[in-house]
DNA sequence: ATGCGTGCAAACGATTTGCAGCCGG
DNA sequence: CCGGCTGCAAATCGTTTGCACGCAT
């Protein structure tokens, strides 16, 4: 008898997946797949770059990590505390990010969309700057 | 006697540049370099893809067009009416876009950044949806 | 005349995919 | 045992660059 098809199969517990999740966890900010891969190697965790990409993609699809794109199109990943909709204040130097919410933004997006008769609305909003630590350095 | 070095050389008036600017103009929405290239060919304008990329980049640098990135990292360009800071309400189907401003957003970004001691702040905010025309189709 | 602008082909860099072997459940 | 997970190498794909030639100034 087939397993319940409504619910996606849970990911398998592998050494690699654990390492990736952990590394992403204490990174505390946004980093690229390649950067994460380097951290893992540096820490002695032997993981293939392919696996890093595949795992991050999976985590993103599962909504367990947030994704954003650099100005030059590179994908950055971050393990977020809240699964609910939120925005970020990101340091463009170190990648560290603060999760922030913007009630105003939500309202603005909704109102603007309605005014122009757009439906199925969603939006993106991120703030970039230099954090105190990086400014000091 | 050398020309004034403080001011960048004005772009040359070439057939290709004109065609690109024109096509971008009546597109009325965001489109990728490749899409623009196809439109040009379809219209009978013989322009190299390379030139399209280079010209769009130049226009973007000059602040004459806005750039945003698709979820999968593709760059989209749009000729905007106002050179001043603004945001967009974009149709994810046809790319048509409305320029909107968000006083609330600016305030939110500034306030949030200050609260967390971030400096050199800037932000991005775009709204995506389906426009009335596309919904009907 | 002088070089910027153009275009073709090759180079690039991030990401994806084919496929054979491994290992967690 | 079995199928998902892994990883290497090769393939994609958008975009950039090297270089020789043409055209705008």
PDB file of C-alpha atoms in Angstrom, chain A:
ATOM      1  CA  UNK A   1       0.000   0.000   0.000  1.00  0.00           C
ATOM      2  CA  UNK A   2       1.449   3.351  -1.097  1.00  0.00           C
ATOM      3  CA  UNK A   3       2.233   5.976   1.471  1.00  0.00           C
ATOM      4  CA  UNK A   4       0.034   9.006   1.839  1.00  0.00           C
ATOM      5  CA  UNK A   5       0.565  10.949  -1.364  1.00  0.00           C
ATOM      6  CA  UNK A   6      -0.784  14.215  -0.006  1.00  0.00           C
ATOM      7  CA  UNK A   7       2.240  14.636   2.149  1.00  0.00           C
ATOM      8  CA  UNK A   8       5.670  14.841   0.496  1.00  0.00           C
ATOM      9  CA  UNK A   9       8.220  12.230   1.507  1.00  0.00           C
ATOM     10  CA  UNK A  10      10.398  13.467   4.367  1.00  0.00           C
ATOM     11  CA  UNK A  11      14.026  14.062   3.401  1.00  0.00           C
ATOM     12  CA  UNK A  12      16.480  11.383   4.428  1.00  0.00           C
ATOM     13  CA  UNK A  13      18.818  11.984   7.358  1.00  0.00           C
ATOM     14  CA  UNK A  14      22.245  12.060   5.803  1.00  0.00           C
ATOM     15  CA  UNK A  15      25.543  13.348   7.068  1.00  0.00           C
ATOM     16  CA  UNK A  16      25.653  15.904   4.250  1.00  0.00           C
ATOM     17  CA  UNK A  17      22.224  17.292   4.857  1.00  0.00           C
ATOM     18  CA  UNK A  18      23.008  17.707   8.545  1.00  0.00           C
ATOM     19  CA  UNK A  19      26.282  19.461   7.806  1.00  0.00           C
ATOM     20  CA  UNK A  20      24.622  21.844   5.374  1.00  0.00           C
ATOM     21  CA  UNK A  21      21.789  22.699   7.717  1.00  0.00           C
ATOM     22  CA  UNK A  22      24.227  23.251  10.560  1.00  0.00           C
ATOM     23  CA  UNK A  23      26.578  25.446   8.554  1.00  0.00           C
ATOM     24  CA  UNK A  24      23.673  27.467   7.257  1.00  0.00           C
ATOM     25  CA  UNK A  25      22.419  27.742  10.785  1.00  0.00           C
ATOM     26  CA  UNK A  26      25.407  29.350  12.432  1.00  0.00           C
ATOM     27  CA  UNK A  27      26.170  31.493   9.409  1.00  0.00           C
ATOM     28  CA  UNK A  28      23.504  33.873  10.640  1.00  0.00           C
ATOM     29  CA  UNK A  29      23.296  35.631   7.331  1.00  0.00           C
ATOM     30  CA  UNK A  30      22.844  35.209   3.616  1.00  0.00           C
ATOM     31  CA  UNK A  31      25.475  33.308   1.721  1.00  0.00           C
ATOM     32  CA  UNK A  32      25.813  31.750  -1.707  1.00  0.00           C
ATOM     33  CA  UNK A  33      25.829  28.037  -2.374  1.00  0.00           C
ATOM     34  CA  UNK A  34      29.491  28.269  -3.273  1.00  0.00           C
ATOM     35  CA  UNK A  35      30.375  30.175  -0.135  1.00  0.00           C
ATOM     36  CA  UNK A  36      28.554  27.628   1.978  1.00  0.00           C
ATOM     37  CA  UNK A  37      30.391  24.855   0.181  1.00  0.00           C
ATOM     38  CA  UNK A  38      33.724  26.438   1.000  1.00  0.00           C
ATOM     39  CA  UNK A  39      32.800  26.779   4.643  1.00  0.00           C
ATOM     40  CA  UNK A  40      31.973  23.114   4.779  1.00  0.00           C
ATOM     41  CA  UNK A  41      35.258  22.101   3.216  1.00  0.00           C
ATOM     42  CA  UNK A  42      37.100  24.463   5.527  1.00  0.00           C
ATOM     43  CA  UNK A  43      35.374  22.801   8.472  1.00  0.00           C
ATOM     44  CA  UNK A  44      36.474  19.420   7.170  1.00  0.00           C
ATOM     45  CA  UNK A  45      33.041  18.325   5.994  1.00  0.00           C
ATOM     46  CA  UNK A  46      33.396  16.533   2.713  1.00  0.00           C
ATOM     47  CA  UNK A  47      30.336  17.476   0.663  1.00  0.00           C
ATOM     48  CA  UNK A  48      29.924  17.787  -3.068  1.00  0.00           C
ATOM     49  CA  UNK A  49      29.040  21.175  -4.497  1.00  0.00           C
ATOM     50  CA  UNK A  50      26.197  19.520  -6.368  1.00  0.00           C
ATOM     51  CA  UNK A  51      24.719  18.282  -3.128  1.00  0.00           C
ATOM     52  CA  UNK A  52      24.925  21.733  -1.608  1.00  0.00           C
ATOM     53  CA  UNK A  53      22.964  23.147  -4.529  1.00  0.00           C
ATOM     54  CA  UNK A  54      20.405  20.370  -4.448  1.00  0.00           C
ATOM     55  CA  UNK A  55      19.913  20.548  -0.711  1.00  0.00           C
ATOM     56  CA  UNK A  56      19.570  24.310  -0.638  1.00  0.00           C
ATOM     57  CA  UNK A  57      17.016  24.128  -3.399  1.00  0.00           C
ATOM     58  CA  UNK A  58      15.081  21.517  -1.464  1.00  0.00           C
ATOM     59  CA  UNK A  59      15.197  23.574   1.722  1.00  0.00           C
ATOM     60  CA  UNK A  60      14.036  26.612  -0.207  1.00  0.00           C
ATOM     61  CA  UNK A  61      11.158  24.724  -1.792  1.00  0.00           C
ATOM     62  CA  UNK A  62      10.190  23.459   1.624  1.00  0.00           C
ATOM     63  CA  UNK A  63      10.159  27.054   2.807  1.00  0.00           C
ATOM     64  CA  UNK A  64      12.800  26.351   5.419  1.00  0.00           C
ATOM     65  CA  UNK A  65      15.229  28.888   4.046  1.00  0.00           C
ATOM     66  CA  UNK A  66      14.812  32.261   2.365  1.00  0.00           C
ATOM     67  CA  UNK A  67      16.393  33.040  -0.971  1.00  0.00           C
ATOM     68  CA  UNK A  68      17.325  36.378  -2.481  1.00  0.00           C
ATOM     69  CA  UNK A  69      19.354  37.438  -5.449  1.00  0.00           C
ATOM     70  CA  UNK A  70      22.482  39.538  -5.571  1.00  0.00           C
ATOM     71  CA  UNK A  71      22.514  42.434  -8.015  1.00  0.00           C
ATOM     72  CA  UNK A  72      24.488  40.219 -10.358  1.00  0.00           C
ATOM     73  CA  UNK A  73      22.054  37.354 -10.173  1.00  0.00           C
ATOM     74  CA  UNK A  74      23.756  35.102  -7.641  1.00  0.00           C
ATOM     75  CA  UNK A  75      21.411  33.236  -5.289  1.00  0.00           C
ATOM     76  CA  UNK A  76      21.908  33.746  -1.550  1.00  0.00           C
ATOM     77  CA  UNK A  77      20.393  31.515   1.114  1.00  0.00           C
ATOM     78  CA  UNK A  78      19.549  32.055   4.733  1.00  0.00           C
ATOM     79  CA  UNK A  79      17.994  29.907   7.424  1.00  0.00           C
ATOM     80  CA  UNK A  80      15.235  32.001   8.895  1.00  0.00           C
ATOM     81  CA  UNK A  81      13.707  31.892  12.318  1.00  0.00           C
ATOM     82  CA  UNK A  82      10.161  32.498  11.232  1.00  0.00           C
ATOM     83  CA  UNK A  83       8.423  30.619   8.456  1.00  0.00           C
ATOM     84  CA  UNK A  84       5.904  33.396   8.095  1.00  0.00           C
ATOM     85  CA  UNK A  85       6.218  36.188   5.559  1.00  0.00           C
ATOM     86  CA  UNK A  86       8.850  38.747   6.464  1.00  0.00           C
ATOM     87  CA  UNK A  87      11.530  40.959   4.972  1.00  0.00           C
ATOM     88  CA  UNK A  88      15.221  41.519   5.630  1.00  0.00           C
ATOM     89  CA  UNK A  89      17.732  44.157   6.520  1.00  0.00           C
ATOM     90  CA  UNK A  90      20.931  42.781   5.018  1.00  0.00           C
ATOM     91  CA  UNK A  91      24.532  43.856   5.470  1.00  0.00           C
ATOM     92  CA  UNK A  92      26.057  44.049   2.031  1.00  0.00           C
ATOM     93  CA  UNK A  93      29.502  43.454   3.468  1.00  0.00           C
ATOM     94  CA  UNK A  94      29.128  40.379   5.672  1.00  0.00           C
ATOM     95  CA  UNK A  95      25.704  39.136   4.663  1.00  0.00           C
ATOM     96  CA  UNK A  96      24.380  39.240   8.193  1.00  0.00           C
ATOM     97  CA  UNK A  97      20.657  39.817   8.183  1.00  0.00           C
ATOM     98  CA  UNK A  98      17.930  40.904  10.518  1.00  0.00           C
ATOM     99  CA  UNK A  99      14.415  39.665   9.959  1.00  0.00           C
ATOM    100  CA  UNK A 100      12.017  42.550   9.967  1.00  0.00           C
ATOM    101  CA  UNK A 101       8.382  42.909   9.222  1.00  0.00           C
ATOM    102  CA  UNK A 102       6.693  45.710   7.409  1.00  0.00           C
ATOM    103  CA  UNK A 103       2.993  46.035   8.039  1.00  0.00           C
ATOM    104  CA  UNK A 104       3.115  49.188   5.945  1.00  0.00           C
ATOM    105  CA  UNK A 105       4.574  47.285   3.039  1.00  0.00           C
ATOM    106  CA  UNK A 106       1.862  44.695   3.043  1.00  0.00           C
ATOM    107  CA  UNK A 107      -0.797  47.357   3.068  1.00  0.00           C
ATOM    108  CA  UNK A 108       0.940  49.353   0.373  1.00  0.00           C
ATOM    109  CA  UNK A 109       1.289  46.322  -1.884  1.00  0.00           C
ATOM    110  CA  UNK A 110      -2.317  45.318  -1.506  1.00  0.00           C
ATOM    111  CA  UNK A 111      -3.698  48.792  -2.016  1.00  0.00           C
ATOM    112  CA  UNK A 112      -1.485  49.519  -5.005  1.00  0.00           C
ATOM    113  CA  UNK A 113      -2.382  46.255  -6.686  1.00  0.00           C
ATOM    114  CA  UNK A 114      -6.087  46.829  -6.222  1.00  0.00           C
ATOM    115  CA  UNK A 115      -5.869  50.348  -7.579  1.00  0.00           C
ATOM    116  CA  UNK A 116      -4.463  49.022 -10.851  1.00  0.00           C
ATOM    117  CA  UNK A 117      -6.662  45.928 -10.973  1.00  0.00           C
ATOM    118  CA  UNK A 118      -3.848  43.427 -10.467  1.00  0.00           C
ATOM    119  CA  UNK A 119      -4.608  40.112  -8.797  1.00  0.00           C
ATOM    120  CA  UNK A 120      -2.625  37.165  -7.376  1.00  0.00           C
ATOM    121  CA  UNK A 121      -0.341  39.671  -5.764  1.00  0.00           C
ATOM    122  CA  UNK A 122       2.881  39.102  -3.946  1.00  0.00           C
ATOM    123  CA  UNK A 123       5.875  41.312  -3.361  1.00  0.00           C
ATOM    124  CA  UNK A 124       9.505  41.523  -2.408  1.00  0.00           C
ATOM    125  CA  UNK A 125      11.171  44.148  -0.265  1.00  0.00           C
ATOM    126  CA  UNK A 126      14.640  44.080   1.188  1.00  0.00           C
ATOM    127  CA  UNK A 127      16.823  46.741   2.721  1.00  0.00           C
ATOM    128  CA  UNK A 128      20.581  46.741   2.189  1.00  0.00           C
ATOM    129  CA  UNK A 129      23.163  48.608   4.177  1.00  0.00           C
ATOM    130  CA  UNK A 130      26.359  48.326   6.161  1.00  0.00           C
ATOM    131  CA  UNK A 131      26.044  46.949   9.678  1.00  0.00           C
ATOM    132  CA  UNK A 132      27.723  48.540  12.672  1.00  0.00           C
ATOM    133  CA  UNK A 133      30.363  45.814  12.935  1.00  0.00           C
ATOM    134  CA  UNK A 134      31.426  46.109   9.310  1.00  0.00           C
ATOM    135  CA  UNK A 135      31.442  49.887   9.459  1.00  0.00           C
ATOM    136  CA  UNK A 136      33.865  49.706  12.394  1.00  0.00           C
ATOM    137  CA  UNK A 137      36.194  47.245  10.683  1.00  0.00           C
TER     138      UNK A 137
END
